[in-house]
Coordinates of C-alpha atoms in Angstrom, one line a residue:
M1 CA 114.7 152.8 90.5
H2 CA 113.2 150.3 89.0
A3 CA 109.9 150.5 87.4
Y4 CA 107.5 149.0 89.8
R5 CA 109.5 147.7 92.7
S6 CA 112.9 147.6 94.4
H7 CA 111.7 144.8 97.3
T8 CA 108.8 142.8 97.9
C9 CA 105.8 143.0 100.3
A10 CA 108.1 140.8 103.0
D11 CA 111.3 142.1 102.5
L12 CA 110.9 145.2 104.5
T13 CA 112.7 144.9 108.6
K14 CA 114.1 147.4 110.9
A15 CA 117.1 147.6 109.7
N16 CA 116.0 149.8 105.9
V17 CA 114.2 152.5 108.3
G18 CA 115.2 155.8 106.3
E19 CA 114.9 154.1 103.4
T20 CA 113.7 155.3 100.0
V21 CA 111.7 151.8 98.6
R22 CA 109.3 151.8 95.7
L23 CA 106.7 148.9 96.0
S24 CA 103.5 147.4 94.1
G25 CA 100.6 144.8 94.7
W26 CA 97.4 145.1 95.4
V27 CA 95.0 147.2 98.0
H28 CA 94.0 144.6 100.7
R29 CA 92.5 146.7 102.7
V30 CA 92.3 150.8 103.6
R31 CA 91.6 151.5 107.2
D32 CA 90.8 155.5 108.1
H33 CA 91.8 155.9 111.5
G34 CA 90.1 159.9 111.8
G35 CA 92.7 161.4 108.8
L36 CA 95.5 158.7 109.1
L37 CA 95.2 156.3 106.0
F38 CA 96.6 152.7 106.0
I39 CA 96.7 150.4 104.0
D40 CA 97.8 146.7 103.7
L41 CA 99.3 146.2 100.3
R42 CA 100.0 142.9 99.6
D43 CA 101.8 141.1 96.7
H44 CA 102.9 137.4 96.3
Y45 CA 104.8 137.2 99.1
G46 CA 103.8 138.7 102.2
I47 CA 102.1 142.6 103.3
T48 CA 103.3 145.8 103.7
Q49 CA 101.8 148.4 105.6
V50 CA 101.9 151.4 104.4
M51 CA 100.1 155.4 105.5
A52 CA 99.3 158.4 104.6
D53 CA 98.0 162.3 106.7
P54 CA 96.9 165.0 105.0
D55 CA 100.7 166.1 104.6
S56 CA 101.8 163.1 101.9
P57 CA 101.4 165.0 98.7
V58 CA 99.8 162.7 96.9
F59 CA 96.4 162.5 99.7
A60 CA 94.0 163.0 97.7
E61 CA 94.8 160.1 95.2
I62 CA 95.4 157.3 97.7
E63 CA 91.8 158.6 99.2
K64 CA 90.0 157.4 96.3
V65 CA 91.8 153.6 96.5
R66 CA 90.1 150.5 97.0
S67 CA 90.0 146.9 98.1
E68 CA 91.9 145.0 95.3
W69 CA 93.6 147.8 93.3
C70 CA 96.8 147.2 92.0
I71 CA 99.6 150.2 92.8
R72 CA 103.0 151.1 93.5
I73 CA 103.9 153.6 95.6
D74 CA 107.2 155.4 96.4
G75 CA 107.9 156.3 100.1
N76 CA 110.2 156.2 103.1
V77 CA 110.4 153.2 105.7
M78 CA 109.7 154.1 108.8
A79 CA 109.7 152.5 112.5
R80 CA 106.6 151.5 114.4
D81 CA 105.8 152.3 117.2
E82 CA 106.4 149.5 119.5
S83 CA 102.7 149.2 121.3
L84 CA 102.0 148.9 117.4
V85 CA 104.6 146.1 115.8
N86 CA 102.7 142.9 114.7
P87 CA 105.1 140.7 115.6
K88 CA 102.1 138.5 112.7
I89 CA 104.5 139.1 109.6
P90 CA 107.9 139.7 108.6
T91 CA 107.0 143.3 108.1
G92 CA 105.4 144.0 111.5
E93 CA 108.1 146.5 112.8
I94 CA 108.0 149.0 110.4
E95 CA 105.8 151.0 108.1
V96 CA 106.2 152.9 104.6
F97 CA 104.8 156.9 104.1
I98 CA 103.5 157.3 101.3
R99 CA 105.8 160.0 98.8
D100 CA 104.1 158.9 95.6
I101 CA 101.2 156.8 94.0
E102 CA 100.4 155.3 90.4
V103 CA 97.4 152.8 89.7
L104 CA 98.5 150.4 88.2
G105 CA 95.2 148.5 87.7
A106 CA 92.1 149.6 89.2
A107 CA 89.5 147.4 90.2
E108 CA 85.4 147.3 89.6
E109 CA 83.2 146.7 92.7
L110 CA 84.1 142.6 93.8
P111 CA 81.7 139.8 93.0
L112 CA 83.4 138.5 96.3
M113 CA 86.0 139.6 98.9
V114 CA 89.6 138.3 99.1
F115 CA 90.4 140.3 102.0
G116 CA 88.8 137.8 105.2
D117 CA 87.3 134.5 106.0
Q118 CA 84.2 135.3 103.5
E119 CA 82.4 131.9 102.3
Y120 CA 81.6 132.0 99.1
P121 CA 79.1 129.8 96.5
E122 CA 81.9 127.3 94.5
E123 CA 80.3 128.4 91.4
T124 CA 81.4 131.7 92.4
R125 CA 85.0 131.8 93.1
L126 CA 85.6 129.4 90.3
K127 CA 83.8 131.5 88.1
Y128 CA 86.5 134.2 89.4
R129 CA 89.0 132.0 90.4
Y130 CA 91.8 134.9 89.4
L131 CA 89.9 136.8 92.3
D132 CA 89.9 133.4 94.4
L133 CA 93.8 132.4 93.5
R134 CA 94.0 136.0 95.9
R135 CA 93.0 135.3 98.5
E136 CA 95.6 133.5 101.4
K137 CA 94.4 130.5 101.8
L138 CA 94.4 129.4 97.7
Q139 CA 97.5 131.4 97.6
R140 CA 99.6 129.1 100.8
N141 CA 97.9 125.3 98.9
M142 CA 99.4 126.5 95.5
K143 CA 102.6 127.5 96.5
L144 CA 102.6 124.0 98.6
R145 CA 101.8 122.3 95.4
S146 CA 104.4 123.5 93.9
D147 CA 107.0 122.9 96.6
V148 CA 105.5 119.6 96.6
V149 CA 106.3 118.8 92.2
A150 CA 109.5 120.1 93.2
S151 CA 110.7 118.3 96.0
M152 CA 109.6 114.8 94.1
R153 CA 111.5 115.8 91.0
K154 CA 114.0 116.4 93.4
R155 CA 114.4 113.3 95.4
M156 CA 113.3 110.8 92.3
W157 CA 116.5 112.3 90.3
D158 CA 118.7 111.4 93.4
T159 CA 117.2 108.3 93.2
G160 CA 118.8 108.1 90.0
F161 CA 115.8 108.0 87.7
R162 CA 116.0 110.4 84.2
E163 CA 112.9 112.7 83.3
F164 CA 111.1 111.7 79.9
Q165 CA 108.2 113.0 78.4
T166 CA 105.3 111.0 76.8
P167 CA 102.9 111.8 74.2
I168 CA 99.3 113.7 75.3
I169 CA 97.6 113.0 71.6
T170 CA 97.4 109.4 71.0
S171 CA 94.8 106.5 70.1
S172 CA 92.3 105.5 72.6
S173 CA 93.1 102.9 75.2
P174 CA 90.1 101.6 76.9
E175 CA 92.1 101.9 80.7
G176 CA 89.0 102.1 83.1
A177 CA 87.0 105.3 82.1
R178 CA 86.1 107.1 79.3
D179 CA 88.4 108.6 76.9
F180 CA 88.4 112.4 75.4
L181 CA 88.7 112.0 71.6
I182 CA 90.0 114.4 69.1
P183 CA 88.9 114.5 65.7
S184 CA 91.3 114.7 63.2
R185 CA 91.2 117.2 60.7
L186 CA 93.7 115.3 57.8
H187 CA 92.4 112.3 58.4
P188 CA 88.4 112.3 58.4
G189 CA 86.2 110.8 60.3
K190 CA 89.2 109.1 62.9
F191 CA 90.2 110.2 66.3
Y192 CA 93.1 110.3 68.8
A193 CA 92.5 110.4 72.4
L194 CA 94.9 111.9 75.5
P195 CA 96.0 109.9 77.4
Q196 CA 93.8 108.4 80.9
A197 CA 97.2 107.9 81.4
P198 CA 100.7 107.0 79.8
Q199 CA 100.5 103.7 80.7
Q200 CA 101.3 102.0 77.4
F201 CA 104.5 104.3 76.9
K202 CA 106.0 103.8 79.2
Q203 CA 106.4 100.5 79.3
L204 CA 107.3 100.6 76.2
I205 CA 110.3 102.8 77.6
M206 CA 111.0 100.3 79.0
V207 CA 111.2 97.8 76.2
S208 CA 113.3 101.1 74.8
G209 CA 116.2 99.3 77.3
Y210 CA 115.6 102.7 79.5
D211 CA 116.2 100.9 83.4
K212 CA 114.1 103.8 84.8
Y213 CA 111.7 106.3 83.8
F214 CA 109.3 109.2 85.7
Q215 CA 107.4 112.5 85.4
I216 CA 104.8 114.8 86.3
A217 CA 102.6 112.9 84.0
P218 CA 99.2 115.0 82.9
C219 CA 96.4 112.0 82.8
F220 CA 92.8 112.5 80.8
R221 CA 89.8 110.6 82.6
D222 CA 86.3 111.7 81.6
E223 CA 85.2 110.4 85.0
D224 CA 82.0 111.9 87.3
P225 CA 83.2 113.9 89.9
R226 CA 84.3 113.7 93.8
A227 CA 85.4 115.7 96.2
D228 CA 89.0 114.3 95.7
R229 CA 88.5 113.3 92.2
S230 CA 88.7 115.9 89.4
P231 CA 85.9 114.9 86.6
T232 CA 88.8 115.7 83.5
D233 CA 92.4 116.0 84.2
F234 CA 95.0 115.2 87.2
Y235 CA 98.7 115.1 87.9
Q236 CA 100.8 112.4 89.0
L237 CA 104.1 111.3 89.9
D238 CA 104.4 108.9 87.2
L239 CA 107.5 106.0 87.6
E240 CA 108.3 102.7 85.7
M241 CA 111.2 100.6 86.9
S242 CA 113.1 97.7 84.3
F243 CA 114.0 93.5 86.4
V244 CA 112.0 94.6 89.0
E245 CA 109.3 93.1 91.4
Q246 CA 107.0 94.2 93.9
Q247 CA 109.0 94.8 96.9
D248 CA 111.4 96.5 94.5
V249 CA 108.8 99.5 93.6
F250 CA 107.6 99.9 96.6
D251 CA 111.3 100.0 98.6
T252 CA 111.7 103.5 95.8
I253 CA 108.6 105.0 96.0
Q254 CA 108.8 104.8 100.1
P255 CA 111.1 107.1 100.6
V256 CA 110.1 109.6 98.4
L257 CA 106.6 110.1 99.4
T258 CA 107.8 109.5 103.7
G259 CA 110.2 112.6 102.5
V260 CA 107.6 114.8 100.7
F261 CA 105.1 113.8 104.5
E262 CA 107.6 114.3 106.1
E263 CA 109.1 117.8 104.2
F264 CA 105.4 119.1 104.0
G265 CA 103.3 117.5 107.0
G266 CA 103.5 120.4 109.3
G267 CA 104.5 118.4 111.9
R268 CA 101.9 115.7 111.7
K269 CA 103.4 111.6 112.4
V270 CA 104.6 110.2 109.3
D271 CA 104.2 106.5 109.7
Q272 CA 107.8 104.5 108.8
T273 CA 106.8 101.1 109.0
W274 CA 103.7 100.7 105.8
E275 CA 102.1 97.5 106.5
Q276 CA 100.8 95.5 103.6
I277 CA 97.4 93.9 103.6
S278 CA 95.5 91.7 101.0
Y279 CA 93.4 93.4 99.3
R280 CA 90.8 90.7 100.9
D281 CA 91.5 91.5 104.2
A282 CA 91.4 95.1 103.4
A283 CA 87.5 94.4 102.7
L284 CA 86.9 92.7 105.7
W285 CA 88.6 94.6 108.1
Y286 CA 88.0 98.0 107.1
G287 CA 85.0 97.3 104.2
T288 CA 87.3 99.2 102.1
D289 CA 90.5 98.7 99.3
K290 CA 91.6 102.6 100.3
P291 CA 91.3 102.2 104.7
D292 CA 92.0 104.8 107.2
L293 CA 95.1 103.4 109.4
R294 CA 94.4 106.3 111.7
N295 CA 91.2 104.6 113.2
P296 CA 92.5 101.2 114.9
I297 CA 89.2 99.9 114.3
K298 CA 88.6 95.7 112.4
M299 CA 86.1 94.4 111.4
Q300 CA 85.5 90.3 111.7
V301 CA 83.4 87.6 110.6
V302 CA 81.0 86.5 113.7
S303 CA 78.7 84.5 111.4
D304 CA 78.7 81.6 113.8
H305 CA 77.8 83.3 116.5
F306 CA 74.4 83.9 114.8
R307 CA 73.8 80.5 112.7
D308 CA 70.2 78.9 114.2
S309 CA 70.1 81.7 116.7
G310 CA 66.8 83.5 118.0
F311 CA 68.0 86.0 116.1
A312 CA 66.1 84.7 112.8
I313 CA 67.0 87.0 110.8
F314 CA 70.6 86.6 111.2
A315 CA 69.6 83.1 111.3
K316 CA 68.1 83.1 108.0
L317 CA 70.4 85.0 106.3
L318 CA 73.4 82.2 107.0
E319 CA 71.6 79.7 105.5
T320 CA 71.9 81.4 101.7
E321 CA 75.5 80.2 100.2
G322 CA 78.1 83.1 100.7
T323 CA 76.7 85.7 103.3
E324 CA 78.3 86.5 106.4
I325 CA 77.5 88.3 109.4
R326 CA 80.4 90.6 110.3
A327 CA 80.8 93.1 113.6
I328 CA 82.3 96.4 113.7
P329 CA 83.6 96.8 117.3
A330 CA 82.8 100.4 118.7
P331 CA 85.3 100.9 122.4
S332 CA 83.8 103.1 124.5
G333 CA 80.5 103.3 121.8
G334 CA 78.0 101.8 124.6
S335 CA 75.4 103.4 125.4
R336 CA 72.7 103.7 123.7
K337 CA 72.1 106.8 122.9
F338 CA 75.4 106.4 120.4
C339 CA 73.9 102.7 119.3
D340 CA 70.5 104.7 118.2
R341 CA 72.8 107.4 116.1
M342 CA 74.7 104.7 114.6
N343 CA 71.3 103.0 114.1
A344 CA 70.0 106.5 112.5
F345 CA 73.3 106.7 110.0
A346 CA 72.2 103.0 108.5
Q347 CA 68.9 104.0 107.6
K348 CA 70.4 107.4 106.2
E349 CA 72.8 105.0 104.5
G350 CA 69.4 103.2 102.6
L351 CA 69.4 99.9 105.2
P352 CA 66.5 99.4 107.8
G353 CA 68.9 99.6 110.4
M354 CA 72.3 98.5 112.3
G355 CA 72.0 95.6 115.2
Y356 CA 73.8 96.6 117.9
I357 CA 74.5 94.8 121.5
F358 CA 76.2 97.3 124.0
W359 CA 78.2 95.6 127.6
R360 CA 77.2 97.3 130.8
K361 CA 77.6 96.6 134.5
Q362 CA 74.6 94.5 135.4
S363 CA 71.9 96.2 137.5
A364 CA 69.7 95.3 140.0
D365 CA 66.7 95.6 137.9
S366 CA 67.9 92.4 135.5
I367 CA 69.4 90.2 138.7
A368 CA 65.8 90.5 139.9
Q369 CA 64.3 89.7 136.6
E370 CA 66.5 87.0 135.5
R371 CA 66.4 85.0 139.5
G372 CA 63.0 86.2 139.7
I373 CA 63.0 88.3 143.4
T374 CA 62.3 91.8 144.0
V375 CA 65.2 94.4 143.2
K376 CA 64.8 95.2 147.4
E377 CA 66.4 91.8 147.7
V378 CA 69.0 92.3 145.5
N379 CA 69.9 95.2 147.0
A380 CA 70.1 93.4 150.1
L381 CA 71.5 90.4 148.3
I382 CA 74.6 92.7 146.5
K383 CA 75.0 94.8 150.3
S384 CA 75.4 91.4 152.4
G385 CA 77.9 90.8 149.4
E386 CA 76.0 87.8 147.9
I387 CA 75.9 89.4 144.7
T388 CA 78.5 90.8 142.9
L389 CA 77.6 93.3 140.1
G390 CA 79.0 91.6 136.9
E391 CA 78.6 92.6 133.4
E392 CA 75.4 92.2 131.1
A393 CA 75.2 92.6 127.4
A394 CA 72.1 95.1 126.3
G395 CA 70.3 95.7 122.9
P396 CA 67.9 93.8 121.2
L397 CA 70.3 91.5 119.6
A398 CA 71.8 90.7 123.1
K399 CA 67.8 89.3 124.1
N400 CA 66.9 87.1 120.7
I401 CA 70.2 85.2 120.9
G402 CA 71.0 84.5 124.7
P403 CA 73.8 85.9 127.2
E404 CA 76.2 82.6 126.3
R405 CA 76.4 83.8 122.2
T406 CA 77.1 87.7 123.6
E407 CA 79.7 86.4 125.6
A408 CA 81.5 84.4 123.0
I409 CA 80.9 87.9 121.2
R410 CA 82.2 90.2 123.1
Q411 CA 85.7 87.4 124.3
Q412 CA 86.1 87.4 120.3
L413 CA 86.1 90.9 119.4
G414 CA 88.0 91.6 123.0
L415 CA 85.1 94.4 124.2
Q416 CA 84.7 95.5 127.9
V417 CA 82.1 97.3 130.0
G418 CA 81.3 100.4 128.4
D419 CA 82.0 99.0 124.8
A420 CA 79.7 97.8 121.9
A421 CA 79.7 97.2 118.9
F422 CA 77.4 97.0 115.3
F423 CA 76.3 94.0 113.3
L424 CA 75.4 93.6 109.2
G425 CA 74.9 90.8 107.5
G426 CA 74.3 89.5 103.4
K427 CA 76.9 88.8 101.1
P428 CA 79.6 90.9 101.7
K429 CA 80.0 92.9 98.0
A430 CA 76.5 94.2 99.1
F431 CA 77.1 95.9 102.5
E432 CA 80.9 96.0 102.9
G433 CA 80.8 99.7 101.5
V434 CA 78.2 100.7 104.1
A435 CA 80.1 98.6 107.1
G436 CA 83.5 101.2 105.7
K437 CA 81.2 103.7 106.2
A438 CA 80.0 102.8 109.6
R439 CA 83.7 102.1 111.0
T440 CA 84.9 105.4 110.0
V441 CA 82.1 107.5 111.9
I442 CA 82.2 105.5 114.5
G443 CA 86.0 106.0 115.3
D444 CA 85.3 110.0 114.4
E445 CA 82.6 110.3 116.8
L446 CA 84.4 107.9 119.8
G447 CA 87.9 109.9 119.1
L448 CA 89.1 107.1 118.4
T449 CA 91.2 108.0 115.1
D450 CA 94.3 109.7 115.5
Q451 CA 93.6 113.0 113.4
D452 CA 97.7 114.1 114.0
R453 CA 99.8 111.4 112.0
F454 CA 99.7 110.2 107.9
A455 CA 98.8 106.1 108.2
F456 CA 99.6 104.2 105.2
A457 CA 99.7 100.8 103.6
W458 CA 100.1 99.1 100.6
I459 CA 96.2 96.5 99.7
V460 CA 98.7 93.9 97.9
D461 CA 97.1 90.5 96.5
F462 CA 94.3 92.3 93.8
P463 CA 92.3 89.4 92.2
I464 CA 92.3 89.9 88.6
Y465 CA 88.6 88.4 88.0
E466 CA 85.3 88.9 88.9
R467 CA 81.9 86.2 87.9
D468 CA 79.2 88.3 87.1
E469 CA 76.0 87.0 89.3
D470 CA 73.5 87.8 87.0
S471 CA 75.1 86.4 83.6
G472 CA 77.9 84.1 84.7
K473 CA 80.1 86.3 82.8
I474 CA 83.5 86.7 83.8
D475 CA 85.5 89.4 83.3
F476 CA 88.2 91.7 84.8
E477 CA 88.2 93.6 88.4
H478 CA 91.2 94.7 88.1
N479 CA 94.1 95.8 85.8
P480 CA 94.4 93.9 82.8
F481 CA 97.9 94.2 82.3
S482 CA 99.3 92.6 85.6
M483 CA 101.1 89.9 85.6
P484 CA 99.3 87.1 87.7
Q485 CA 100.6 85.5 90.2
G486 CA 101.9 82.3 89.3
G487 CA 102.4 83.4 85.5
M488 CA 101.0 81.1 82.7
A489 CA 99.8 78.3 85.3
A490 CA 98.0 80.4 87.5
L491 CA 95.2 81.7 84.3
E492 CA 95.1 77.0 84.2
G493 CA 93.1 77.1 87.4
N494 CA 90.0 78.9 89.3
P495 CA 89.6 82.5 87.8
E496 CA 88.0 84.3 90.6
E497 CA 91.3 83.0 92.4
I498 CA 93.9 84.5 89.9
L499 CA 95.7 87.2 91.8
G500 CA 97.2 90.2 89.9
Y501 CA 100.7 91.5 91.2
Q502 CA 98.6 95.6 92.0
Y503 CA 99.0 97.1 94.4
D504 CA 97.6 100.1 95.7
L505 CA 98.8 102.6 98.8
A506 CA 96.1 104.0 101.1
C507 CA 96.8 106.5 102.7
N508 CA 94.1 107.9 105.6
G509 CA 91.3 107.5 103.9
Y510 CA 92.2 107.5 100.7
E511 CA 94.2 105.7 97.7
L512 CA 97.1 107.9 96.9
V513 CA 99.4 105.5 94.8
S514 CA 97.9 102.6 92.1
G515 CA 100.8 100.2 90.7
A516 CA 101.6 97.0 89.6
I517 CA 104.3 94.6 87.8
R518 CA 103.1 94.9 84.3
N519 CA 103.0 91.3 82.5
H520 CA 105.4 91.6 79.6
R521 CA 104.9 88.1 77.8
P522 CA 102.7 88.1 74.5
E523 CA 101.7 84.2 75.6
I524 CA 100.3 85.0 79.1
M525 CA 98.5 88.0 78.2
F526 CA 96.9 86.6 74.7
K527 CA 95.6 84.1 77.4
A528 CA 94.6 86.6 80.4
F529 CA 92.4 88.5 78.0
E530 CA 91.0 85.0 76.2
I531 CA 89.9 84.3 79.9
A532 CA 87.8 87.7 80.3
G533 CA 86.6 87.2 76.4
Y534 CA 88.2 88.9 74.1
G535 CA 89.9 87.0 71.7
K536 CA 93.8 87.5 69.9
E537 CA 91.9 89.9 67.6
E538 CA 90.9 91.8 69.8
V539 CA 93.5 92.6 71.8
E540 CA 96.1 92.8 68.8
K541 CA 93.8 96.1 67.2
R542 CA 93.2 97.1 71.2
F543 CA 96.4 97.0 72.2
G544 CA 98.7 96.5 69.4
G545 CA 101.1 98.8 69.8
M546 CA 102.1 97.3 72.6
V547 CA 101.5 93.2 71.7
N548 CA 104.1 93.7 69.3
A549 CA 106.5 95.8 71.2
F550 CA 106.9 93.1 73.4
Q551 CA 107.4 90.0 70.5
Y552 CA 110.9 91.6 70.9
G553 CA 112.4 90.8 73.6
A554 CA 110.4 92.7 76.1
P555 CA 112.4 93.6 79.9
P556 CA 110.5 92.4 83.0
H557 CA 109.4 95.4 84.4
G558 CA 106.8 97.1 86.9
G559 CA 105.5 100.5 88.6
C560 CA 103.3 103.2 90.0
A561 CA 101.7 106.6 90.0
A562 CA 101.3 108.6 92.6
G563 CA 98.2 111.2 92.1
I564 CA 99.3 114.3 93.4
D565 CA 96.0 116.2 94.1
R566 CA 95.3 114.0 95.9
I567 CA 98.8 113.9 98.0
V568 CA 98.4 118.2 98.0
M569 CA 95.1 117.6 99.5
L570 CA 96.3 116.0 102.5
L571 CA 99.4 118.2 103.4
A572 CA 96.6 121.1 102.5
D573 CA 94.4 118.9 104.9
E574 CA 91.6 120.1 102.3
A575 CA 88.5 118.1 101.9
N576 CA 88.4 119.0 98.4
I577 CA 90.7 118.9 95.7
R578 CA 89.6 121.2 94.0
E579 CA 91.0 123.3 96.7
V580 CA 94.7 122.7 95.2
I581 CA 94.3 123.1 91.5
M582 CA 94.6 126.0 89.9
F583 CA 92.0 126.2 87.8
P584 CA 90.0 123.7 88.4
M585 CA 86.1 122.5 86.7
N586 CA 83.2 122.6 88.7
Q587 CA 80.9 119.3 89.7
R588 CA 79.6 118.9 86.6
A589 CA 82.4 119.4 84.6
E590 CA 82.5 122.9 83.5
D591 CA 84.7 125.7 83.5
L592 CA 82.6 129.0 84.5
M593 CA 85.5 131.6 84.2
M594 CA 86.7 129.9 80.1
G595 CA 82.7 129.0 79.8
A596 CA 84.1 125.3 78.9
P597 CA 82.4 123.6 77.4
N598 CA 81.0 125.2 74.3
D599 CA 79.9 124.9 70.9
P600 CA 81.8 125.1 68.3
M601 CA 82.1 127.6 65.6
N602 CA 80.3 125.7 62.3
E603 CA 83.7 126.1 60.4
Q604 CA 85.2 124.4 62.8
L605 CA 83.2 121.7 62.5
R606 CA 83.1 121.1 59.1
E607 CA 87.3 121.5 58.7
L608 CA 87.3 118.1 60.8
S609 CA 84.1 116.6 59.0
L610 CA 81.8 116.3 62.4
R611 CA 78.3 117.3 62.7
V612 CA 76.5 117.7 65.9
V613 CA 73.5 115.6 66.3
L614 CA 72.1 116.3 70.1
P615 CA 69.8 113.8 71.7
D616 CA 66.0 113.9 72.4

C-alpha cells in the first residue's frame, strides 16, 4: 500500500464497503459520542468520516488528536446506518473504522479555526494565510481561479492564438501608475522596473510578425488599494492581434469571456449581446465609465426645466458656463421616507443634500388649498364625481418650480404616481461620481437591480486629451498609445474633441477589460505627444525601443487585457479581490505572513551601491 493513501477523502463510496484503506489529511473536527470518537478527515478533495471505539487498537492515540493535526489512518470501510447517511457529501454513505494511525504533523493551538464560518480580522487571516487557505470558501475560490485560467488558455488556443512570454525585468515605462524599481548590481545607480503591463512588448511581438499573441501576464503597479484592486501585482489575460480593427478585437474576446462566465457563473444569466456605449454617454447616463447595466436607471439632463425657475439654487448655477442639472429617476421610490434616506446618503458623500420630487395621488388637502375651499367641500365634490383625483408632485423642488415644470420633468423621465426623481447640478465632472453612486444605491434599495445576471457593455470613444481647468494645459486623459480616430487629420483640430480607438469592457459595475487599437505610425505618435507637451526627444527617451521598432514596417494592431482577479471575484460572488488571490497583500501593501516589505541588510545595500535616506 502507498505510504500515505490508497484513496483521497472524496473517493470512498458504498462500493468500497469491506475494503481496507489508507487515508491522509487534516482533522477537520472531532466529535466524542460517549466512548465513540468520530473524526471528519479532510484533504483537498473532500471529507471522510472516520471513527474509533475502545476496541480500536489505537483508541488511546486517537483521543489525543486535535483540530488541524495532519494524520494518516488505516481502517476498514463500513456502511453507515441508513438513518445516519449524509447526502451532502460524496462519502456520506460510509465511514472508516480506524485500525492504525500515524501523526504526520501535530498542530499547536490555532490562531483561527478552519472548521465553521467564524469571522476573523483580515490582519489575522493574512498573517496565517496558510490556515485561512484551508477553509472551505478559500479552497473553493482558489480551485475556481485555477479552472478559470485553464479555461481561458484552452479557449485562446482553440481560437488560433499562441502563448508567448514577455520579460518580467525591463525598463521603466510610465503607463499611468507608479513603477516598482529594481536596482542594478552590475550598473550602479541604474534601475530596472517590473512591468506595469506587457504593453510595449506585446506591440513589439506584432512588429516581429507574430500575428496573434496571448499570455496570462503578471502585472506590477505600485497603486493605492481598493476592494477590487491589489496594491502590488495582478494577473491579466493579455492579447494582441495584427491587421485588425476595433470590432475584430471585440469579436475575439467576447466568446472567450462569454464561455468562461457561462461555464463558471453558477447558472446566472450571461448577456449574449454586448452594448457599445460612448464614454460621454456612459458618464451622462450612469455617472461612471464602468456602468452596472443590471440596474435599468438612466440619468438624464433636465437643465431646461430649471433655467429661470423659482428654484434659485439651480437657476443661478445654470448661469455659469459648463454647468447642468441631471435627474436620477427612481421608479417606485415615491415616498418621503425613501427621499429622506437618499438625502442622508448625499450628505454622507459630502453634499448639502439632493433635491427631489416624488409623485403621488392628489389629496383632498392639496385640492382645497388650490381652490380655496374646505376639505369637506372637496370630499363632497369627489363623491359627486365633479372632481377626479389625479396626480401631484411633492417635495421642496416641486413647490419652487411649479406644476407645469414638474409635469414636464415627469413626462421626460417617463415616471408615474409612486415614482421619484433626484437632482444634482454643477459641472458634470464635479458631481458625476456621487450621481453614479446614488444611482447604484437607488437601484439596490428599490430592488431594480437584477442580481442574477452578468451584464456586459463596451465603453468606446474615449477622449484622448483633457484640459486642466486651473492651468489650461492639455494632457492625456487616457491611453497615449491609442490611435486617434481620424488619424493625423484629427490631431490638427481641437484636442478636447479628439477621440481614440480605446475601449473598456464593463460588467456589473467593474472594469474587466481595457484595450485599444494602437498608434503604430511614428509621425502620428510624435504629434499626439507634442499636443500634450512632450517633445520628440522625450518620447524617444521614454519609449525608444517601441519608437525605433515602428520605423521598420509596423503593422496596424490592437488588443486588450482582461483582469483575471476581477473576473474570478465576480464569478465567486466576492466583494473583495483579496478573497480570490492566493497570497494577497493587506491594504497597506504589506505581506504580514512573510514580513514584507522589510529592511535590507547592509551588505545588500553596499553591493547595490545604495543608501537608505528616510524622510524626516
